[in-house]
Coordinates of C-alpha atoms in Angstrom, one line a residue:
M1 CA -30.4 57.3 -18.6
K2 CA -26.8 56.9 -17.6
R3 CA -23.6 58.5 -18.9
R4 CA -20.4 56.6 -19.5
E5 CA -17.1 58.3 -20.1
L6 CA -14.8 56.9 -22.8
C7 CA -11.1 57.3 -22.9
G8 CA -10.6 57.1 -26.7
G9 CA -12.3 57.0 -30.1
C10 CA -14.1 54.1 -31.5
S11 CA -12.1 52.6 -34.4
A12 CA -15.2 52.0 -36.4
S13 CA -16.3 55.6 -36.0
P14 CA -15.0 58.5 -38.2
V15 CA -15.0 60.8 -35.1
F16 CA -13.6 60.8 -31.6
V17 CA -16.3 59.8 -29.2
E18 CA -16.2 61.9 -26.1
R19 CA -18.8 59.9 -24.1
E20 CA -22.0 57.9 -24.4
I21 CA -25.4 58.3 -22.9
L22 CA -26.8 54.9 -22.1
C23 CA -30.4 53.6 -22.0
N24 CA -31.9 51.5 -19.2
H25 CA -30.8 48.4 -21.1
G26 CA -27.2 49.5 -20.8
R27 CA -26.7 50.1 -24.5
T28 CA -25.6 53.3 -26.2
L29 CA -28.5 55.7 -26.7
V30 CA -26.5 58.7 -27.9
Q31 CA -22.8 59.3 -28.6
V32 CA -21.3 62.7 -27.8
C33 CA -18.7 63.4 -30.5
R34 CA -15.9 65.9 -31.0
P35 CA -16.0 67.9 -34.2
F36 CA -12.5 67.2 -35.3
G37 CA -11.3 63.6 -35.7
R38 CA -10.3 61.7 -38.8
K39 CA -12.8 64.0 -40.6
L40 CA -14.8 67.1 -39.8
F41 CA -17.9 66.2 -37.9
P42 CA -20.3 69.0 -36.9
T43 CA -22.8 66.6 -35.3
S44 CA -22.2 66.7 -31.6
F45 CA -24.9 64.1 -30.7
W46 CA -25.2 60.9 -32.7
L47 CA -28.3 58.7 -32.2
K48 CA -27.3 55.0 -31.7
C49 CA -30.5 53.4 -30.4
P50 CA -31.9 51.0 -33.0
Y51 CA -35.5 51.6 -31.9
L52 CA -35.3 55.4 -32.0
I53 CA -33.3 55.3 -35.3
K54 CA -36.1 53.2 -36.9
L55 CA -38.9 55.4 -35.4
A56 CA -37.2 58.7 -36.5
G57 CA -36.8 57.3 -40.0
Q58 CA -40.4 56.4 -40.2
I59 CA -41.6 59.8 -39.1
E60 CA -39.0 61.5 -41.3
S61 CA -40.2 59.6 -44.4
S62 CA -43.7 60.7 -43.8
G63 CA -42.8 64.4 -43.8
G64 CA -41.6 64.7 -40.2
V65 CA -38.9 67.3 -40.9
H66 CA -41.3 69.7 -42.6
E67 CA -43.8 69.1 -39.8
L68 CA -41.2 69.9 -37.1
E69 CA -40.3 73.1 -39.0
E70 CA -44.0 74.1 -39.1
Y71 CA -44.4 73.4 -35.4
I72 CA -41.4 75.7 -34.6
I73 CA -42.9 78.4 -36.8
N74 CA -46.5 78.1 -35.7
H75 CA -45.7 78.0 -32.0
K76 CA -43.5 81.1 -32.4
L77 CA -40.3 79.2 -31.3
I78 CA -38.1 80.8 -33.9
H79 CA -36.1 82.8 -31.3
E80 CA -35.6 79.7 -29.1
W81 CA -34.6 77.7 -32.3
R82 CA -31.9 80.2 -33.0
K83 CA -30.6 80.2 -29.5
Y84 CA -30.6 76.3 -29.6
N85 CA -28.4 76.5 -32.7
L86 CA -26.0 78.9 -31.0
Q87 CA -25.8 76.6 -28.0
H88 CA -24.7 73.8 -30.4
Q89 CA -21.9 76.1 -31.7
A90 CA -20.7 76.6 -28.1
I91 CA -20.9 72.9 -27.4
R92 CA -18.7 72.1 -30.4
I93 CA -16.1 74.7 -29.2
K94 CA -16.1 73.1 -25.8
L95 CA -15.9 69.5 -27.1
S96 CA -12.9 70.2 -29.4
G97 CA -10.9 71.7 -26.6
K98 CA -8.6 74.7 -26.3
F99 CA -5.5 73.1 -28.0
T100 CA -7.4 71.7 -31.0
N101 CA -9.3 75.0 -31.4
K102 CA -6.1 77.0 -31.5
F103 CA -4.5 74.5 -33.9
M104 CA -7.5 74.4 -36.3
F105 CA -7.9 78.2 -36.2
K106 CA -4.2 78.7 -37.0
F107 CA -3.6 76.0 -39.6
R108 CA -7.1 75.0 -40.9
R109 CA -9.0 78.2 -40.5
K110 CA -11.6 77.7 -43.3
K111 CA -12.4 74.1 -42.0
F112 CA -12.5 75.4 -38.4
R113 CA -15.0 78.2 -39.4
D114 CA -17.1 75.8 -41.5
V115 CA -17.6 73.5 -38.6
M116 CA -18.0 76.1 -35.9
R117 CA -20.4 78.4 -37.7
G118 CA -23.1 75.8 -38.1
G119 CA -26.0 75.2 -35.7
V120 CA -27.5 71.8 -34.9
G121 CA -25.6 69.2 -36.9
G122 CA -23.8 72.0 -38.9
I123 CA -26.9 73.5 -40.4
R124 CA -26.6 77.1 -41.5
V125 CA -27.9 79.5 -38.9
N126 CA -30.1 82.1 -40.4
E127 CA -33.3 84.0 -39.7
G128 CA -35.5 81.1 -40.8
V129 CA -36.1 77.6 -39.5
N130 CA -34.0 74.9 -41.2
V131 CA -34.3 71.6 -39.5
K132 CA -31.9 68.8 -40.4
C133 CA -32.9 65.1 -39.8
L134 CA -35.1 63.9 -36.9
H135 CA -32.3 61.5 -35.8
L136 CA -30.2 64.5 -35.0
Q137 CA -33.0 66.4 -33.3
T138 CA -33.8 63.3 -31.2
A139 CA -30.2 62.8 -30.1
S140 CA -29.8 66.5 -29.2
F141 CA -33.0 66.4 -27.2
I142 CA -31.9 63.3 -25.3
A143 CA -28.4 64.6 -24.7
L144 CA -29.3 68.1 -23.6
G145 CA -32.6 67.4 -21.9
H146 CA -34.3 70.2 -23.8
H147 CA -35.3 71.2 -27.4
P148 CA -37.4 74.2 -28.5
A149 CA -39.9 71.7 -30.0
G150 CA -39.5 69.1 -27.2
E151 CA -43.2 68.7 -26.9
W152 CA -43.5 67.8 -30.6
L153 CA -40.6 65.3 -30.2
K154 CA -42.3 63.8 -27.2
S155 CA -45.6 63.5 -28.9
K156 CA -44.0 61.5 -31.6
G157 CA -42.3 59.1 -29.1
L158 CA -38.8 60.3 -30.0
C159 CA -37.6 60.5 -26.5
E160 CA -38.9 57.1 -25.2
E161 CA -36.7 54.1 -24.8
C162 CA -37.8 50.9 -26.5
R163 CA -40.0 48.5 -24.6
E164 CA -39.2 45.6 -26.9
N165 CA -35.4 45.7 -26.0
I166 CA -34.5 45.3 -29.7
C167 CA -30.9 46.1 -28.9
G168 CA -30.5 43.0 -26.8
G169 CA -29.2 44.8 -23.7
K170 CA -29.9 43.7 -20.2
I171 CA -32.3 45.8 -18.3
I172 CA -30.6 47.8 -15.5
V173 CA -32.8 48.5 -12.5

C-alpha cells in the first residue's frame, strides 16, 4: 500500500480529499477526507476499491453488520471499540485543521459539534456497540492499520487487495 498526497479536492466529490491510500495496482484504495467541505462529512476514510466495495456489500447484505457487532461484544472488545471511536473524533479534529475548527466552532457551533461528537463515520458514541456499514469499517482498518475487530475483518477478506485487478490498474512491483 502506498500513500499519495493531494493538493486539492476532487471536483466530483462532496468533500475535500486530504490524501489517498493506493493499492498495489496504483489505484485508490481509500480516500482520507476532511470533515468540512461543500457539506459536512464525518467519514474520514472512504473506501474506493471496487473489489472491496463489492465484497463488503455482499457480506453486509447477509447480516455482516450485526455479525461484527456480535463479534465485538462476544470477544469483550467494547472498551477497545469505544477508544476506536474516540480516536476517530481526534482524527477529524486534526484533518479539519486549526483555522477551520476555530471558524466552525465560532460561526457554525451546532454543525461543528454534530460532526465532532460522532465516532467512526459519525455514529453516536455510547456505552453499547453500534457499527455502521462494513465499507466504513474496512476503509478505517486499511487507513489506520488496526481495528478492534481486525481479526474478524481479515477473516472475511476485507483487508485483501483484489487478485483479479478489476480496477484496471497496472501492478506496481
